[in-house]
Coordinates of C-alpha atoms and ligand atoms in Angstrom, one line a residue:
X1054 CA 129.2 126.7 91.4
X1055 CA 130.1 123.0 90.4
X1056 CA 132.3 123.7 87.4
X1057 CA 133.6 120.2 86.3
X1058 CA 131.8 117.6 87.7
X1059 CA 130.5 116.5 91.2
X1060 CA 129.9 113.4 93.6
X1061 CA 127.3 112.0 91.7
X1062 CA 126.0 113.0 88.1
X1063 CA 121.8 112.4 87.6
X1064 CA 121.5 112.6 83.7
X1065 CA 117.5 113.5 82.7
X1066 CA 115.3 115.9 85.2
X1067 CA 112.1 114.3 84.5
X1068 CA 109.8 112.0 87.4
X1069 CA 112.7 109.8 88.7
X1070 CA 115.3 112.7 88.2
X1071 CA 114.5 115.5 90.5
X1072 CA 113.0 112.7 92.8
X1073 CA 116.6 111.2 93.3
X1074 CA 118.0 114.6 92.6
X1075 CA 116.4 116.6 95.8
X1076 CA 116.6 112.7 98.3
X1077 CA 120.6 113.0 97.3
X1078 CA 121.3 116.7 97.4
X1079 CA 119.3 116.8 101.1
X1080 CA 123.5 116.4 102.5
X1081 CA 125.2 119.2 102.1
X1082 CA 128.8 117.2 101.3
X1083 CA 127.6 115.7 98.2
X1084 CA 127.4 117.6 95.2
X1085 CA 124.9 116.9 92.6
X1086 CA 124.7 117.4 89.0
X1087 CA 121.3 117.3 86.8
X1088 CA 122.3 116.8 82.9
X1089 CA 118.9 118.1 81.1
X1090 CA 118.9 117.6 77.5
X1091 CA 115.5 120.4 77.7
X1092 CA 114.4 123.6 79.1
X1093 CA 113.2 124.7 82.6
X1094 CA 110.7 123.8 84.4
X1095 CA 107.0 123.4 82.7
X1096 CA 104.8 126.8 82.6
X1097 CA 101.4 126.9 84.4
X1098 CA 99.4 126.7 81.1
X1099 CA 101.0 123.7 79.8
X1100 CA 100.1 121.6 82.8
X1101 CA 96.6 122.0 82.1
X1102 CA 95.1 118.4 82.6
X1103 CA 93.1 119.2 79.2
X1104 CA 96.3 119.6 77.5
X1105 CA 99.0 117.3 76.2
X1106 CA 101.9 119.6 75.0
X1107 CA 103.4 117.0 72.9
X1108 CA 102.3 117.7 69.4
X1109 CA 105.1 118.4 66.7
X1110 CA 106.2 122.0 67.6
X1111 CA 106.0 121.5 71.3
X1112 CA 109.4 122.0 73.2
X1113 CA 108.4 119.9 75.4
X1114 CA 108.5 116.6 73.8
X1115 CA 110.3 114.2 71.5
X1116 CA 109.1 111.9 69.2
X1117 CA 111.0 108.2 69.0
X1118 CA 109.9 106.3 65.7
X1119 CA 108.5 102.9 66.0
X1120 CA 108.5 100.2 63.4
X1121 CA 105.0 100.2 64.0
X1122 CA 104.2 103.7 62.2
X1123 CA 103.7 106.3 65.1
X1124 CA 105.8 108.0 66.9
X1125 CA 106.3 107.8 71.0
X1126 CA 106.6 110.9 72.4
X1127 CA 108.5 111.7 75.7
X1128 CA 108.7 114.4 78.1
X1129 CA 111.5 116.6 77.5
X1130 CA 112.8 119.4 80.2
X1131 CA 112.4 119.7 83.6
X1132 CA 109.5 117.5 84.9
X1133 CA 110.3 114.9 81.7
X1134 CA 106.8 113.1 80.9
X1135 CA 105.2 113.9 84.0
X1136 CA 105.0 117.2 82.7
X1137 CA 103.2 116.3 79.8
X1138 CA 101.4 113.2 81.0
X1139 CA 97.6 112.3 81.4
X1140 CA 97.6 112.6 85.1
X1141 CA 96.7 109.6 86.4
X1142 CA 98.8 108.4 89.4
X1143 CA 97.4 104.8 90.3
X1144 CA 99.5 102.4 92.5
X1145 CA 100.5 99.3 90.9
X1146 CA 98.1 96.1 92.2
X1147 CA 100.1 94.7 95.4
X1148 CA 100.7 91.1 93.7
X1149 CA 102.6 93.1 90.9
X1150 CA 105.4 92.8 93.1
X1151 CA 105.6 89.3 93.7
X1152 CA 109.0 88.4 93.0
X1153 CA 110.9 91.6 93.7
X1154 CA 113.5 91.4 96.2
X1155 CA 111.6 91.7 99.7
X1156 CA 115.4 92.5 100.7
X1157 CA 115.1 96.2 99.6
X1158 CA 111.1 96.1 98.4
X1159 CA 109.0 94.6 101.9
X1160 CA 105.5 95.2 101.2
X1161 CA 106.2 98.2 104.1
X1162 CA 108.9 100.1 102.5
X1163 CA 107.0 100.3 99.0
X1164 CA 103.3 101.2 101.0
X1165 CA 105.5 104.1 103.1
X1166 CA 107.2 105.0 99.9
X1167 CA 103.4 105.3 97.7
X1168 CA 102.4 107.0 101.0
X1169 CA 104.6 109.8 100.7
X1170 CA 104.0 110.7 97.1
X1171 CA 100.3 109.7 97.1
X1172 CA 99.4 110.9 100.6
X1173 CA 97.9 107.3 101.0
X1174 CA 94.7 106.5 101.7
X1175 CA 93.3 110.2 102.5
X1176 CA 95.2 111.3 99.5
X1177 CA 97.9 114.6 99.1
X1178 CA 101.4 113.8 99.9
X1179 CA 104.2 115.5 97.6
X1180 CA 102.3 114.9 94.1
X1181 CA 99.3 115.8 95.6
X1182 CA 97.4 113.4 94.5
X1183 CA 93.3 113.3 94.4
X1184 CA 90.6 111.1 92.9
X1185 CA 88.0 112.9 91.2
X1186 CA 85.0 113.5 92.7
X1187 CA 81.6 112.4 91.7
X1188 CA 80.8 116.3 90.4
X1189 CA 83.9 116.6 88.4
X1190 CA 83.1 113.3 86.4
X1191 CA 81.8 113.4 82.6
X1192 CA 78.4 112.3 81.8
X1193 CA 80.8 109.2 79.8
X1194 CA 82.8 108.5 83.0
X1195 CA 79.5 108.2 84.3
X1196 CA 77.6 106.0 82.5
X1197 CA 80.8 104.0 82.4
X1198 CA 81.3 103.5 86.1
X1199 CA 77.3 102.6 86.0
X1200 CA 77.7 100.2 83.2
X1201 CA 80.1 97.8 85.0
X1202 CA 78.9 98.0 88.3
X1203 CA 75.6 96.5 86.3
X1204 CA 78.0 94.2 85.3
X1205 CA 79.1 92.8 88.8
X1206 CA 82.0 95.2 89.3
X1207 CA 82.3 96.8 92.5
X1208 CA 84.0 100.3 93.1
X1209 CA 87.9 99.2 93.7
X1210 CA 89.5 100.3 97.4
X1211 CA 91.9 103.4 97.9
X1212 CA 94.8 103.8 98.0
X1213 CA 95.5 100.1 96.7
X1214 CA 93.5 99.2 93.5
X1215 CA 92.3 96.0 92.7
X1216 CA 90.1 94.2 90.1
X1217 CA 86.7 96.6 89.8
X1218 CA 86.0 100.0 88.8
X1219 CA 88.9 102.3 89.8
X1220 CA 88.4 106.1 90.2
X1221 CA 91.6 108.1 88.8
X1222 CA 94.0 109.7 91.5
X1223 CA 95.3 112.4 89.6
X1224 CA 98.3 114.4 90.4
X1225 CA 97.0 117.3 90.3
X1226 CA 96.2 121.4 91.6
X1227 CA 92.7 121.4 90.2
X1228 CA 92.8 121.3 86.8
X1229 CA 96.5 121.6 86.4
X1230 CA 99.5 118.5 86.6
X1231 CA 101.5 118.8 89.5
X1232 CA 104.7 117.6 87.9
X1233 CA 108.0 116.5 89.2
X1234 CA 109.5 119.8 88.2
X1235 CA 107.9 120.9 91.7
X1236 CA 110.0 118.6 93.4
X1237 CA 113.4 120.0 92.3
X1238 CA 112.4 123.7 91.2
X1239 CA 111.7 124.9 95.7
X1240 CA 115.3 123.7 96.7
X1241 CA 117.1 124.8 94.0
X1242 CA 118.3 128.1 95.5
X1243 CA 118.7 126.7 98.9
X1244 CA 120.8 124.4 98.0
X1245 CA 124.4 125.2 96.4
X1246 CA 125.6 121.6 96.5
X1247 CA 122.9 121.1 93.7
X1248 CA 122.8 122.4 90.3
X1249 CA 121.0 121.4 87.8
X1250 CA 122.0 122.1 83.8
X1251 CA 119.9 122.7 81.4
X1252 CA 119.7 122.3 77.6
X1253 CA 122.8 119.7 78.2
X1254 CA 122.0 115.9 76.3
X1255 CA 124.5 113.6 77.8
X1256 CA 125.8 111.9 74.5
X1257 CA 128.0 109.7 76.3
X1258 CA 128.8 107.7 79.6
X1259 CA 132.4 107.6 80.0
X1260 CA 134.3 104.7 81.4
X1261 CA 137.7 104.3 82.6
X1262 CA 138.9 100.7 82.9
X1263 CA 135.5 99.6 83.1
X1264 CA 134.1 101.7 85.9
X1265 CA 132.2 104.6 84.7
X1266 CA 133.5 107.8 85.8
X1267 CA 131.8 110.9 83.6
X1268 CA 129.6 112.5 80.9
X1269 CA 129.9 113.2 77.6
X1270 CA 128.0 116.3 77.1
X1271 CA 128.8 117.6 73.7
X1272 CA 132.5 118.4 73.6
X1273 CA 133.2 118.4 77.4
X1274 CA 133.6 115.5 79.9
X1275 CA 132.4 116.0 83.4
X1276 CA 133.8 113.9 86.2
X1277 CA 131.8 111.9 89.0
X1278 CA 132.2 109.1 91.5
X1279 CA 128.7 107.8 90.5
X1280 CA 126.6 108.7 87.2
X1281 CA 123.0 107.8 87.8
X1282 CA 120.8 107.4 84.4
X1283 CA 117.5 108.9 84.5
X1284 CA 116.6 109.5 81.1
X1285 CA 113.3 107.8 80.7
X1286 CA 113.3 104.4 79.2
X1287 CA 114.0 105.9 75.8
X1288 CA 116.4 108.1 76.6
X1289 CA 118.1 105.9 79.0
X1290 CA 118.7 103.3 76.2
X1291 CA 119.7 105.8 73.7
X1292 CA 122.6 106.6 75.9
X1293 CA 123.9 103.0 76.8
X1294 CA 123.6 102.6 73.3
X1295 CA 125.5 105.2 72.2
X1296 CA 127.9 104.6 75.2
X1297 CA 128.3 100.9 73.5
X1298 CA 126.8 99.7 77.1
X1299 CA 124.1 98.1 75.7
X1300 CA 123.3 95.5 73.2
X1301 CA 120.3 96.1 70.9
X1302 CA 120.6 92.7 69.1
X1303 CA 119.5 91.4 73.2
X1304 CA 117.5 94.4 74.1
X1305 CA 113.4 94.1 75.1
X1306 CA 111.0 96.8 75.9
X1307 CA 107.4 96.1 77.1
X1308 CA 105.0 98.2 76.8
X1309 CA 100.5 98.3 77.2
X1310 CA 99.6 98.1 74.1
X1311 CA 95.8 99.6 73.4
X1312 CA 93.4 98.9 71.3
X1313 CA 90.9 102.3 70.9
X1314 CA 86.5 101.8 70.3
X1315 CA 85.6 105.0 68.8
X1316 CA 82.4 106.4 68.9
X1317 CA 80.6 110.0 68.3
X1318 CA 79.1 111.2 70.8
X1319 CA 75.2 111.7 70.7
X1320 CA 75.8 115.6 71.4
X1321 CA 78.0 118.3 70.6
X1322 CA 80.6 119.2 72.9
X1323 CA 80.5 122.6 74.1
X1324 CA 83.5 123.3 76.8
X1325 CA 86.5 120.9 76.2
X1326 CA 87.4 117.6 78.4
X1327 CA 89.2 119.0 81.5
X1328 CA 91.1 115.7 82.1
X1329 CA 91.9 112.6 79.9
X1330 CA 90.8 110.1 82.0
X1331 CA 88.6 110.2 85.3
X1332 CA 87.7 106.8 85.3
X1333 CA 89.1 102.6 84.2
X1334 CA 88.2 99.4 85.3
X1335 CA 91.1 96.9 85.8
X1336 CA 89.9 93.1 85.3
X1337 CA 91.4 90.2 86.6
X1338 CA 92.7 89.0 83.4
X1339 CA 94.7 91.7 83.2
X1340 CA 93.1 94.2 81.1
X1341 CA 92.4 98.2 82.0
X1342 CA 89.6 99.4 80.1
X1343 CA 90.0 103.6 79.9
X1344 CA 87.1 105.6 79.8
X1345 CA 88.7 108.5 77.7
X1346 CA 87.3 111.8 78.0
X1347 CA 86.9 112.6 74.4
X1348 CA 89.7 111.8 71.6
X1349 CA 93.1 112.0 72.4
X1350 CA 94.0 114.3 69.7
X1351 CA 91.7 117.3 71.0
X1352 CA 93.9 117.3 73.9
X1353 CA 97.3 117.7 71.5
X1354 CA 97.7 121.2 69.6
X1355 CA 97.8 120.7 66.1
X1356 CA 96.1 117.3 65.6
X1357 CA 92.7 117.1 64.3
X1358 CA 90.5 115.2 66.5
X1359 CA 87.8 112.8 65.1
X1360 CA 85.4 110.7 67.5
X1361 CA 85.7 109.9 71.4
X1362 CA 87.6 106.7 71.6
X1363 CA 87.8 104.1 74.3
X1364 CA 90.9 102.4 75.2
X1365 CA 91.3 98.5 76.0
X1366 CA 94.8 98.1 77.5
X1367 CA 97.3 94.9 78.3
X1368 CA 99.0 95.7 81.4
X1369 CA 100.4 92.2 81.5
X1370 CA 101.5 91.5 77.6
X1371 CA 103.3 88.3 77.1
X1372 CA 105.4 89.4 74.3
X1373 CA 108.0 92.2 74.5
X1374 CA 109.2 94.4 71.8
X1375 CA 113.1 95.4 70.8
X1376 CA 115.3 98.5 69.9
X1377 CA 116.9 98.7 67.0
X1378 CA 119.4 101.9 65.8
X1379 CA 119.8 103.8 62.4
X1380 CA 122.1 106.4 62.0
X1381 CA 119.1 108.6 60.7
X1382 CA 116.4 108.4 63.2
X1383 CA 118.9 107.1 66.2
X1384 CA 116.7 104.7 68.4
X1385 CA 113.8 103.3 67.1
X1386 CA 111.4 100.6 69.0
X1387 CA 109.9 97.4 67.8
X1388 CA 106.7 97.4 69.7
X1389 CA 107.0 93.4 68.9
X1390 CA 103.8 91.1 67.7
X1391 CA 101.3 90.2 69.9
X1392 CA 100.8 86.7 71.5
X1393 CA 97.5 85.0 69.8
X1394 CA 96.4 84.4 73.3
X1395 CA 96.8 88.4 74.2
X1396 CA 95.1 89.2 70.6
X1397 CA 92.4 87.2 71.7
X1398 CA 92.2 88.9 75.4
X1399 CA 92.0 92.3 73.5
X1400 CA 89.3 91.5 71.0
X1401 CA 87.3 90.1 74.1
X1402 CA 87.0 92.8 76.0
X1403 CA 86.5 95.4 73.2
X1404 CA 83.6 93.3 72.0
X1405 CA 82.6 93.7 75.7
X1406 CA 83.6 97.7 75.3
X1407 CA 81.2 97.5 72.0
X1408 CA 77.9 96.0 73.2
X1409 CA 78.5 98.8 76.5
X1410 CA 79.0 101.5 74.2
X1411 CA 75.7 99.9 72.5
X1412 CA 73.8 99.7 75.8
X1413 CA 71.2 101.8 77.6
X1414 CA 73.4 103.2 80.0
X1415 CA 75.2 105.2 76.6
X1416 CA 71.6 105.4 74.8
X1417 CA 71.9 109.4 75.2
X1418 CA 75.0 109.8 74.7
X1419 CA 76.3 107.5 71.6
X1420 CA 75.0 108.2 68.0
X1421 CA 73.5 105.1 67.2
X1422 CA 75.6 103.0 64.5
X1423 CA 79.1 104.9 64.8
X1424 CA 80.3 102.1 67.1
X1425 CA 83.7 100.7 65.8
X1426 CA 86.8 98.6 66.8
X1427 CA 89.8 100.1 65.4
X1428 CA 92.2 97.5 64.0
X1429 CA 95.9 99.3 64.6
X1430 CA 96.9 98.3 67.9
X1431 CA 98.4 101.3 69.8
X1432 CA 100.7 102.0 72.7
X1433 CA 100.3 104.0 75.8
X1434 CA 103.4 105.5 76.1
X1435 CA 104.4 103.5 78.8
X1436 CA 107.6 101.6 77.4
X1437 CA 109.3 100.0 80.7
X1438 CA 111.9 97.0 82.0
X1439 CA 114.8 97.5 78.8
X1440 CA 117.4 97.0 82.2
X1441 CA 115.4 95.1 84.6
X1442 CA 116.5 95.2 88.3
X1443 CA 117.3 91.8 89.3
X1444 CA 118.8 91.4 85.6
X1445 CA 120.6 94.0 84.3
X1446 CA 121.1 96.1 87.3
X1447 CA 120.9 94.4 91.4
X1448 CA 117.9 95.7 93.2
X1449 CA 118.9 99.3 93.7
X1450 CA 119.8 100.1 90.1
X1451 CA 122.8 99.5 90.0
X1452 CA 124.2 98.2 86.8
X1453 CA 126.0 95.0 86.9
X1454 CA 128.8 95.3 84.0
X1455 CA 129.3 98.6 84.6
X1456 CA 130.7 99.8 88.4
X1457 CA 130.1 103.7 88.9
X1458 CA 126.9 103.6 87.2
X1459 CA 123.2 103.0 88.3
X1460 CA 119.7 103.5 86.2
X1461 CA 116.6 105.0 88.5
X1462 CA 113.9 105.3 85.6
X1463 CA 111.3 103.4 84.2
X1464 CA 114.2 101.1 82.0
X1465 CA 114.6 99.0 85.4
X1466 CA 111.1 98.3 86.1
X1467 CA 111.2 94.2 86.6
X1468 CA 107.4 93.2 86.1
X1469 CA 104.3 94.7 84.6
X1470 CA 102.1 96.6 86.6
X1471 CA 98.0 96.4 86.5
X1472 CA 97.8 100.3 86.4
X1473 CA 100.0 102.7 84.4
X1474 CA 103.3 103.3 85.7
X1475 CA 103.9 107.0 87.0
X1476 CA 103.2 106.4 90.0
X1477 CA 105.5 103.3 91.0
X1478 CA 108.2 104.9 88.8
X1479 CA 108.7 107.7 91.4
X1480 CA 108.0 105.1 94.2
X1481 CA 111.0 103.7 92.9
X1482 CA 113.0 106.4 92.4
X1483 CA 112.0 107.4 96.0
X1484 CA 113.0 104.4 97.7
X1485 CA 116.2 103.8 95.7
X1486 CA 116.9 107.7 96.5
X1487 CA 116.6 106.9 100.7
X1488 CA 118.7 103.8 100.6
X1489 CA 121.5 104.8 98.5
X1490 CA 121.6 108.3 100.1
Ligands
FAD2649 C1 102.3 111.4 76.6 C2 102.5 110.6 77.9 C3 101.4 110.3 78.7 C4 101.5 109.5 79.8 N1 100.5 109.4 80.6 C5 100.7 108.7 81.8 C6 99.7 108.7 82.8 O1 98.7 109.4 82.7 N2 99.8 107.9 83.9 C7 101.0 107.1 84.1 O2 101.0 106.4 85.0 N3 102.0 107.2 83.2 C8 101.9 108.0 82.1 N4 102.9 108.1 81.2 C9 104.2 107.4 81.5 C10 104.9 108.2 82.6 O3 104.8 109.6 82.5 C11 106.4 107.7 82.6 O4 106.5 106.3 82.8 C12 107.3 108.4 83.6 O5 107.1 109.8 83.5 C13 108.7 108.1 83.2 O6 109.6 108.7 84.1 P1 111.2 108.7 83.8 O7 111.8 109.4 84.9 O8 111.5 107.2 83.5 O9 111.4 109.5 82.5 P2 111.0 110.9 82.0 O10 110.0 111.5 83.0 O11 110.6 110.8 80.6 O12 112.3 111.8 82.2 C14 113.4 111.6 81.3 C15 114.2 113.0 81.3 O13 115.5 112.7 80.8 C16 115.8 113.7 79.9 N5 116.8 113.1 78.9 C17 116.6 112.1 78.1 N6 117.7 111.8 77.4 C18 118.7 112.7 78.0 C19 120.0 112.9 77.7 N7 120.7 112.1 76.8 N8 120.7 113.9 78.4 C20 120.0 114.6 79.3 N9 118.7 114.5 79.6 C21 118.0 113.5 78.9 C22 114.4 114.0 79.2 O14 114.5 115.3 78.6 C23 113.5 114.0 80.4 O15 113.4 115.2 81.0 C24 102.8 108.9 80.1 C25 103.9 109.2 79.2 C26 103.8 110.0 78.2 C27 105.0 110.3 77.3

């Protein structure tokens, strides 16, 4: 039983945390302690793929304010968002890591990292991860995939996408998430070097002489040669902040901001959407157009869903967005304007969304003149890159003004990638894990 501390303190159990959790605890000198400000591990019913379990009363979730109006909800408890996430687990586009150092991120290293979580090209590995198959896809998906093929857009390779029509890899048992809780919750009894504490919020990173040497958690202060943040992006910068580790006044987020086409479908749904999203296409011009499964509040208990929406996301904004604190609501995020030049990206291709959702290969399936652009422009829950390695932390994490201390979440994501970011966060986490181990 670790009673005061250990060798090294991982604060947030959710996709990075039990992946750098189980790499570190594998030697059986180093004692590892998971802060988790939630509960256990997810149960079976919540990581149903046609459930999100992050409406208002759900325990596993928090809600962050944005100046924008809505809220951004993260995963909260063992598994973090990839326990309440939409399931998609698409590599990143190769070229969106020009740039990175090729000291600790070769082209090699990040394919044999992807491999092992994806199962590469044959698919599996330890999320498991599967396309869906042509029998599993909605008559939308469908007509979707058909639509841009039409259009000159071929069917995207595996396990590397690429501009074209990109089938969903979802981590996934069937129909339920595999989440990262899986990675953790197996070794937990074999392993007495590793504990993990639940319903413990680190409210503080403690520093002695500059080099950070604990935990705040509460009232109690627990010891450790290295503290390694894991908190999501959010959380992560809710904790510098209240550690007086970082400056808000200088702080960016980025996120993929979406703009939704809603439409009602030509018939009644019967049986619910067993997934949120089986198909996208990813353009050149850096645009991801999501072929949502029906709207995304019938997949969120106690919302009230209106019609099927389309999403048309920036994966590679110009602008970023900021963080700004009140003693009330804590962290808030500035999602931040977007560039004319991005504006004009979005309306393009949702014009381009319109006249498909307005086309024969939706004529059974779209009640005619219900087609509309919605104006608010949205977020996918995403938010990335507020301590980006190479800037505010070297290549593995590790942060430069503070010794002792290292961040292994999406915060120190460095570029923006073509496909949502689950997947390369844990390829991250992974690699950072094996060289730091
Ligand atoms: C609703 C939703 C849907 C999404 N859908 C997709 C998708 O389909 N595909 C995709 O690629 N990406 C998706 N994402 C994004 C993806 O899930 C995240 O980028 C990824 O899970 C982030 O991993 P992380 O380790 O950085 O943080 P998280 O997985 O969020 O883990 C952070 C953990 O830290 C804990 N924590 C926070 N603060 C503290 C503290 N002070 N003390 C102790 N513990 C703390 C939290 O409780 C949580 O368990 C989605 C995100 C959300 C929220």
């Amino acid at each position: 039983m670790i009673a005061s501390g250990a060798d090294v303190i991982i604060v947030g159990a959710g996709s990075s945390g039990c992946v750098v959790a189980e790499r570190l605890s594998r030697d059986p000198r180093r004692s590892v302690l998971v802060l988790e400000a939630g509960g256990g591990p997810p149960d079976r019913q919540s990581l149903r793929l046609s459930h999100l379990p992050i409406g208002a009363g759900s325990g596993r979730a928090v809600h962050y304010p944005s100046a924008q109006g809505f809220d951004l909800p993260r995963g909260r408890g063992v598994g973090g968002s990839s326990a309440v996430n939409g399931g998609y687990f698409v590599r990143w586009h190769q070229r969106d890591f020009d740039g990175w150092s090729t000291e600790h991120w070769s082209a090699s290293d990040i394919a044999a990292t992807y491999d092992r979580l994806d199962g590469g090209e044959a698919g599996g590995g330890i999320m498991n991860a599967s396309a869906f198959a042509d029998d599993e896809l909605e008559p939308t998906a469908v007509a979707f995939e058909k639509h841009w093929n039409d259009e000159g857009f071929g069917r995207s390779p595996t396990p590397w996408p690429a501009e074209g029509v990109v089938r969903v890899r979802s981590n996934r048992d069937g129909w339920y998430r595999r989440s990262a809780a899986d990675i953790l919750q197996p070794i937990l009894i074999q392993r007495p070097n590793l504990q993990v504490m639940t319903g413990s919020e680190a409210v503080g990173v403690r520093t002695r002489g500059g080099r950070a040497v604990g935990v705040a958690v509460g009232e109690r202060v627990l010891t450790a040669d290295e503290v390694i943040l894991c908190a999501g992006t959010l959380g992560t910068a809710e904790l510098l902040a209240r550690s007086d580790l970082l400056d808000l006044d200088q702080s960016r987020i980025w996120e993929h901001r979406e703009r939704l086409v809603r439409f009602a479908p030509a018939a009644v749904r019967h049986e619910p959407a067993r997934a949120l999203l089986q198909t996208v296409l990813q353009t050149a011009d850096g645009i991801e157009l999501r072929c949502y499964n029906d709207d995304f509040a019938s997949f969120i208990d106690g919302l009230t869903p209106s019609s099927q929406a389309f999403g048309v996301a920036l994966m590679h904004p110009e602008r970023s967005g900021s963080l700004l604190w009140d003693p009330i609501s804590r962290l808030r995020v500035d999602l931040g304007e977007i560039s004319p030049s991005d504006a004009d990206k979005l309306g393009a291709w949702a014009a381009r969304m319109v006249a498909m959702l307005q086309g024969p290969r939706f004529e059974q399936l779209v009640e005619p003149g219900t087609v509309a652009v919605e104006s608010v422009v949205r977020t996918s829950q995403h938010a990335w890159g507020t301590m980006p390695m190479g800037a505010a932390t070297d290549w593995l994490g590790a942060a430069r003004a503070v010794p002792g201390l290292r961040i292994v979440d999406a915060s120190i994501l460095p570029s923006a990638g073509s496909s949502g970011p689950h997947a390369t966060v844990m390829m991250v986490a992974s690699r950072i894990a094996d060289r730091i181990a």
